[in-house]
Coordinates of C-alpha atoms in Angstrom, one line a residue:
M1 CA 1.2 27.9 -34.8
R2 CA -1.0 30.8 -33.8
N3 CA 0.4 33.5 -31.5
A4 CA -1.4 36.0 -29.4
C5 CA -4.7 37.2 -30.6
S6 CA -4.9 40.6 -32.1
T7 CA -7.1 42.1 -29.4
S8 CA -6.9 41.2 -25.7
V9 CA -10.1 40.4 -23.9
W10 CA -8.9 42.7 -21.2
A11 CA -8.5 45.5 -23.7
L12 CA -12.1 44.9 -25.0
A13 CA -13.3 45.0 -21.4
L14 CA -11.6 48.3 -20.7
F15 CA -13.0 49.7 -23.9
A16 CA -16.5 48.6 -22.9
L17 CA -16.3 50.1 -19.5
S18 CA -14.6 53.4 -20.5
S19 CA -16.1 54.4 -23.8
V20 CA -19.4 52.7 -24.4
P21 CA -22.3 53.6 -22.1
S22 CA -24.3 50.5 -21.0
W23 CA -28.0 50.0 -21.8
A24 CA -28.5 50.4 -18.1
D25 CA -26.7 53.7 -18.2
D26 CA -24.0 52.5 -15.7
D27 CA -20.6 52.2 -17.2
T28 CA -19.2 50.4 -14.0
S29 CA -21.7 47.5 -14.3
L30 CA -20.2 44.1 -15.2
W31 CA -23.4 43.7 -17.3
T32 CA -21.8 46.3 -19.6
L33 CA -18.6 44.2 -19.8
Y34 CA -20.7 41.2 -20.7
E35 CA -23.0 42.9 -23.2
R36 CA -20.2 44.8 -25.0
S37 CA -17.4 42.3 -24.8
L38 CA -17.9 38.8 -23.3
K39 CA -21.1 38.2 -25.3
S40 CA -19.3 38.3 -28.6
A41 CA -16.1 36.6 -27.3
K42 CA -15.2 33.1 -28.5
Y43 CA -15.6 30.3 -26.0
I44 CA -13.4 27.1 -26.4
D45 CA -13.9 24.0 -24.2
L46 CA -10.6 22.7 -22.8
T47 CA -12.2 19.7 -21.2
H48 CA -12.4 16.0 -22.0
A49 CA -15.9 14.5 -21.2
F50 CA -15.2 11.6 -18.8
E51 CA -16.5 8.2 -19.7
P52 CA -16.4 4.5 -18.6
E53 CA -13.3 3.6 -20.6
Q54 CA -10.6 6.3 -21.0
A55 CA -7.0 7.0 -20.1
V56 CA -6.5 6.9 -16.3
W57 CA -3.5 6.8 -14.0
P58 CA -2.4 3.1 -13.8
G59 CA -3.1 3.0 -10.0
F60 CA -6.8 3.7 -10.5
D61 CA -9.7 1.9 -12.2
N62 CA -12.2 3.2 -14.8
A63 CA -15.7 4.5 -14.0
V64 CA -19.0 2.6 -14.3
F65 CA -22.0 4.3 -15.8
K66 CA -25.5 2.8 -15.1
P67 CA -29.1 3.7 -14.8
A68 CA -30.2 5.0 -11.4
V69 CA -32.8 2.9 -9.6
A70 CA -35.4 3.8 -7.0
S71 CA -34.3 3.5 -3.4
A72 CA -37.8 3.2 -2.1
D73 CA -41.4 2.5 -3.2
I74 CA -43.3 5.6 -4.3
P75 CA -46.9 4.2 -4.7
G76 CA -48.3 4.9 -8.2
F77 CA -45.0 6.0 -9.6
V78 CA -42.0 3.6 -9.0
A79 CA -41.1 0.5 -7.2
K80 CA -38.0 0.0 -5.1
G81 CA -35.1 -1.2 -7.3
E82 CA -36.8 -0.2 -10.5
E83 CA -34.9 1.7 -13.2
Y84 CA -36.4 5.0 -14.2
S85 CA -37.4 5.2 -17.8
Y86 CA -38.9 7.8 -20.2
E87 CA -41.7 5.4 -21.1
K88 CA -42.9 4.6 -17.6
H89 CA -41.8 7.4 -15.4
G90 CA -41.2 10.3 -17.8
V91 CA -37.7 10.8 -16.5
V92 CA -34.4 9.0 -16.4
A93 CA -31.4 9.4 -14.1
S94 CA -27.9 8.0 -14.1
A95 CA -25.6 6.6 -11.5
Y96 CA -21.8 6.9 -11.7
Q97 CA -19.4 4.7 -9.9
L98 CA -16.2 6.8 -9.8
P99 CA -13.2 4.9 -8.4
T100 CA -11.2 8.1 -7.9
D101 CA -11.5 11.9 -8.0
Q102 CA -8.3 11.9 -10.2
Y103 CA -10.3 11.1 -13.3
G104 CA -10.3 12.9 -16.7
T105 CA -9.8 16.7 -16.8
Q106 CA -9.2 17.6 -13.2
L107 CA -8.1 20.1 -10.7
D108 CA -5.8 18.9 -8.0
P109 CA -5.9 20.7 -4.6
P110 CA -3.0 20.4 -2.2
A111 CA -4.8 17.8 -0.1
H112 CA -4.1 15.3 -2.9
W113 CA -0.6 15.0 -1.3
N114 CA -0.5 17.2 1.7
P115 CA -2.2 16.2 5.0
L116 CA -2.4 19.9 5.9
G117 CA -3.4 21.0 2.4
A118 CA -6.6 22.7 1.2
T119 CA -9.2 20.4 -0.1
I120 CA -11.3 21.0 -3.2
S121 CA -14.1 22.4 -1.2
D122 CA -11.7 24.9 0.4
L123 CA -10.8 26.6 -2.9
P124 CA -12.1 30.2 -3.0
A125 CA -14.7 31.5 -5.4
T126 CA -12.0 33.8 -6.8
Y127 CA -10.7 30.8 -8.9
A128 CA -13.7 31.3 -11.2
L129 CA -12.1 33.6 -13.9
R130 CA -8.5 34.4 -14.6
P131 CA -6.1 35.6 -17.3
L132 CA -5.0 32.6 -19.5
V133 CA -1.4 32.1 -20.6
V134 CA -0.6 29.2 -23.1
I135 CA 3.1 28.2 -23.4
D136 CA 3.5 26.1 -26.6
V137 CA 6.1 23.4 -26.4
S138 CA 4.3 21.1 -28.9
Q139 CA 7.1 21.3 -31.5
K140 CA 9.7 20.2 -28.9
V141 CA 7.4 17.4 -27.8
A142 CA 7.0 16.2 -31.4
A143 CA 10.8 15.8 -31.5
D144 CA 11.1 14.5 -28.0
P145 CA 7.9 13.0 -26.4
G146 CA 9.5 13.3 -23.0
Y147 CA 10.2 17.0 -23.2
H148 CA 9.5 19.0 -20.0
L149 CA 8.8 22.7 -19.8
Q150 CA 11.9 24.7 -18.9
V151 CA 12.4 28.2 -17.6
S152 CA 13.8 29.1 -21.0
D153 CA 10.4 28.3 -22.6
I154 CA 8.7 30.7 -20.1
E155 CA 11.3 33.4 -20.9
A156 CA 10.8 32.9 -24.6
W157 CA 7.0 33.4 -24.1
E158 CA 7.6 36.6 -22.2
S159 CA 10.0 37.9 -24.8
R160 CA 7.0 37.8 -27.3
H161 CA 4.1 38.7 -25.0
G162 CA 5.4 40.5 -22.0
R163 CA 5.5 39.5 -18.3
I164 CA 3.0 36.8 -17.2
P165 CA 0.2 38.4 -15.3
E166 CA 0.1 37.8 -11.6
G167 CA -2.7 35.4 -10.7
A168 CA -2.9 34.0 -14.2
V169 CA -3.4 30.3 -15.1
V170 CA -0.6 29.0 -17.2
M171 CA -1.4 26.1 -19.5
V172 CA 1.4 24.1 -21.1
R173 CA 0.5 23.1 -24.7
S174 CA 2.1 19.8 -25.8
D175 CA -0.7 18.5 -28.1
W176 CA -0.5 15.3 -26.0
Y177 CA -4.3 15.5 -25.6
K178 CA -4.6 14.3 -29.2
R179 CA -3.5 10.8 -27.9
W180 CA -6.3 10.7 -25.3
D181 CA -8.0 7.7 -27.0
E182 CA -4.7 5.8 -27.0
R183 CA -5.5 4.5 -23.5
E184 CA -2.3 2.5 -22.9
R185 CA 0.1 4.9 -24.6
F186 CA -1.3 8.0 -23.0
N187 CA 0.2 7.2 -19.6
Q188 CA 3.3 5.4 -20.8
K189 CA 6.7 7.1 -20.5
P190 CA 8.0 9.1 -22.3
F191 CA 5.3 11.7 -22.1
P192 CA 5.6 15.5 -21.8
G193 CA 5.8 17.2 -18.4
V194 CA 6.7 20.4 -16.6
G195 CA 10.2 20.7 -15.0
L196 CA 10.5 21.5 -11.3
E197 CA 12.5 24.7 -11.9
A198 CA 9.8 25.9 -14.3
L199 CA 7.2 25.3 -11.7
K200 CA 9.2 27.2 -9.1
F201 CA 9.7 30.1 -11.5
L202 CA 6.0 30.4 -12.3
H203 CA 4.9 30.3 -8.7
L204 CA 7.7 32.1 -6.8
E205 CA 8.8 34.6 -9.5
R206 CA 5.5 35.2 -11.4
H207 CA 3.0 34.3 -8.7
I208 CA 0.5 32.5 -10.9
L209 CA -2.6 30.9 -9.6
F210 CA -1.9 27.4 -11.0
H211 CA -0.5 25.7 -14.1
G212 CA -2.1 23.0 -16.2
H213 CA -0.9 20.3 -18.5
E214 CA -2.4 17.7 -20.9
P215 CA -1.0 14.5 -19.5
L216 CA -2.3 13.0 -16.2
D217 CA 1.0 13.5 -14.4
T218 CA 3.1 16.6 -13.8
D219 CA 6.4 15.0 -14.8
T220 CA 8.1 11.6 -15.3
T221 CA 10.5 11.7 -12.4
P222 CA 10.5 8.6 -10.2
T223 CA 9.1 10.6 -7.3
L224 CA 6.9 13.0 -9.3
E225 CA 9.0 15.8 -7.8
G226 CA 7.0 18.6 -9.5
E227 CA 3.7 17.5 -8.1
E228 CA 5.2 16.8 -4.7
W229 CA 6.6 20.3 -4.6
L230 CA 3.4 21.9 -5.7
M231 CA 1.1 20.1 -3.2
H232 CA 3.5 20.6 -0.2
N233 CA 3.8 24.3 -1.0
N234 CA 0.0 24.7 -1.2
F235 CA -0.4 25.2 -4.9
A236 CA -3.1 23.5 -7.1
Q237 CA -2.7 22.2 -10.7
A238 CA -4.8 21.2 -13.7
E239 CA -4.4 17.9 -15.4
G240 CA -5.8 16.2 -18.5
V241 CA -6.5 19.5 -20.3
A242 CA -7.5 19.5 -24.0
N243 CA -7.7 21.8 -27.0
L244 CA -4.8 24.2 -26.1
D245 CA -3.9 24.3 -29.8
K246 CA -7.2 26.1 -30.4
V247 CA -6.6 29.1 -28.0
P248 CA -4.3 32.2 -28.2
E249 CA -1.0 32.2 -26.4
A250 CA -1.9 35.5 -24.7
G251 CA -4.8 37.8 -24.3
A252 CA -7.5 35.3 -23.3
L253 CA -9.3 34.5 -20.1
I254 CA -10.1 31.1 -18.5
S255 CA -13.3 30.1 -16.8
I256 CA -12.7 27.5 -14.1
G257 CA -15.5 25.2 -12.8
F258 CA -15.2 22.1 -10.7
A259 CA -17.2 19.7 -8.6
K260 CA -17.1 20.6 -4.9
P261 CA -17.3 17.4 -2.8
L262 CA -16.7 18.3 0.8
G263 CA -13.1 17.6 1.8
G264 CA -12.4 16.3 -1.8
T265 CA -8.8 15.5 -2.8
G266 CA -9.5 16.2 -6.4
G267 CA -12.0 17.9 -8.6
F268 CA -13.7 16.9 -11.9
A269 CA -13.1 20.1 -13.7
R270 CA -14.5 22.1 -16.6
Y271 CA -12.1 24.7 -18.2
V272 CA -13.3 27.1 -20.8
A273 CA -11.1 29.6 -22.6
I274 CA -12.6 32.9 -23.5
A275 CA -10.9 34.5 -26.5
P276 CA -11.6 37.8 -28.3
P277 CA -14.3 38.0 -30.9
D278 CA -11.8 38.0 -33.9
W279 CA -10.3 34.7 -32.8
P280 CA -11.0 32.0 -35.5
E281 CA -11.8 29.2 -33.1
G282 CA -14.7 28.7 -30.7
E283 CA -18.2 30.0 -30.6
S284 CA -19.8 33.1 -29.2
V285 CA -22.9 33.5 -27.1
E286 CA -24.4 35.3 -30.1
Q287 CA -23.8 32.2 -32.2
V288 CA -24.7 29.6 -29.6
P289 CA -27.1 31.2 -27.0
G290 CA -27.6 28.0 -25.1
A291 CA -31.4 28.3 -24.6
P292 CA -33.2 26.5 -25.9
L293 CA -30.7 23.7 -26.3
P294 CA -30.6 21.7 -29.6
V295 CA -32.8 18.5 -30.0
Q296 CA -31.0 15.2 -30.3
P297 CA -31.0 13.6 -33.8
A298 CA -32.5 10.4 -32.3
P299 CA -33.9 9.3 -29.0
L300 CA -31.5 8.8 -26.1
K301 CA -30.8 5.2 -25.2
R302 CA -28.1 3.6 -23.0
D303 CA -25.3 1.9 -24.9
A304 CA -23.5 -1.2 -23.5
Q305 CA -21.5 0.9 -21.1
G306 CA -24.4 2.8 -19.7
V307 CA -23.8 6.0 -21.6
M308 CA -26.9 7.9 -22.9
R309 CA -26.5 8.4 -26.7
P310 CA -28.8 9.3 -29.5
T311 CA -29.8 6.0 -31.0
P312 CA -32.0 5.5 -34.1

């Protein structure tokens, strides 16, 4: 098990702003922070790609992927009802039938349970980047699949790393994400969760932004008491998170992105951990600049479920 990384991203940022002049000769510029620190940091995706057949809460159905079709005639280009194709139109598009916004890696706003709660489109832009705390209970879950995070686990983390930063995102590592492809077992009890007292401690004593976990439910109590308490006290949470075994317990950041349907009661989310340059996992912007993007090994074609895949 890896512990905290040797150099905090925050420390690197402070170093960049205080001791290294920027190429723009402005040591208060966030471009300096990016150029001197975040560009060489390691980025680790914490997100499952959602697909037509995957683990989903038993009360919801799976998604349907299919080609988009023209809604009207465009003379000389496409006929109403026709599928777009590379060969005929030069473009393709996809249509997604999503039976719920509680699907895959997600961000739950209070409106999921609370009629007076904030919806996903009400969440502020300040959610975008926060300190990341990872509390590892994977060994306890290996011995007891139904183990739930306790206040004692939080205190043990703080004894090693110091007080949890106010406004941080706290992710609970259980390694349950490794069972994501076991569609039936993934949601069957016992599975790991987060105890109610631990949630209260994190929010009322440490004042975190939100917590996240790898299963699709907060806990296994009959009433989902943890989720009920969170939503009715106007706190959000992340579910279906992946790859927490690949990030440091302390010293990293998390980038938080999510779809923004107006009045949405859930968000299809993308979480990315940002670890210091010396962290062994992940890739830096210097290693993977992102433009241009790589070419597929074979032309993209739809499989039987409507997913575009490289197909020889």
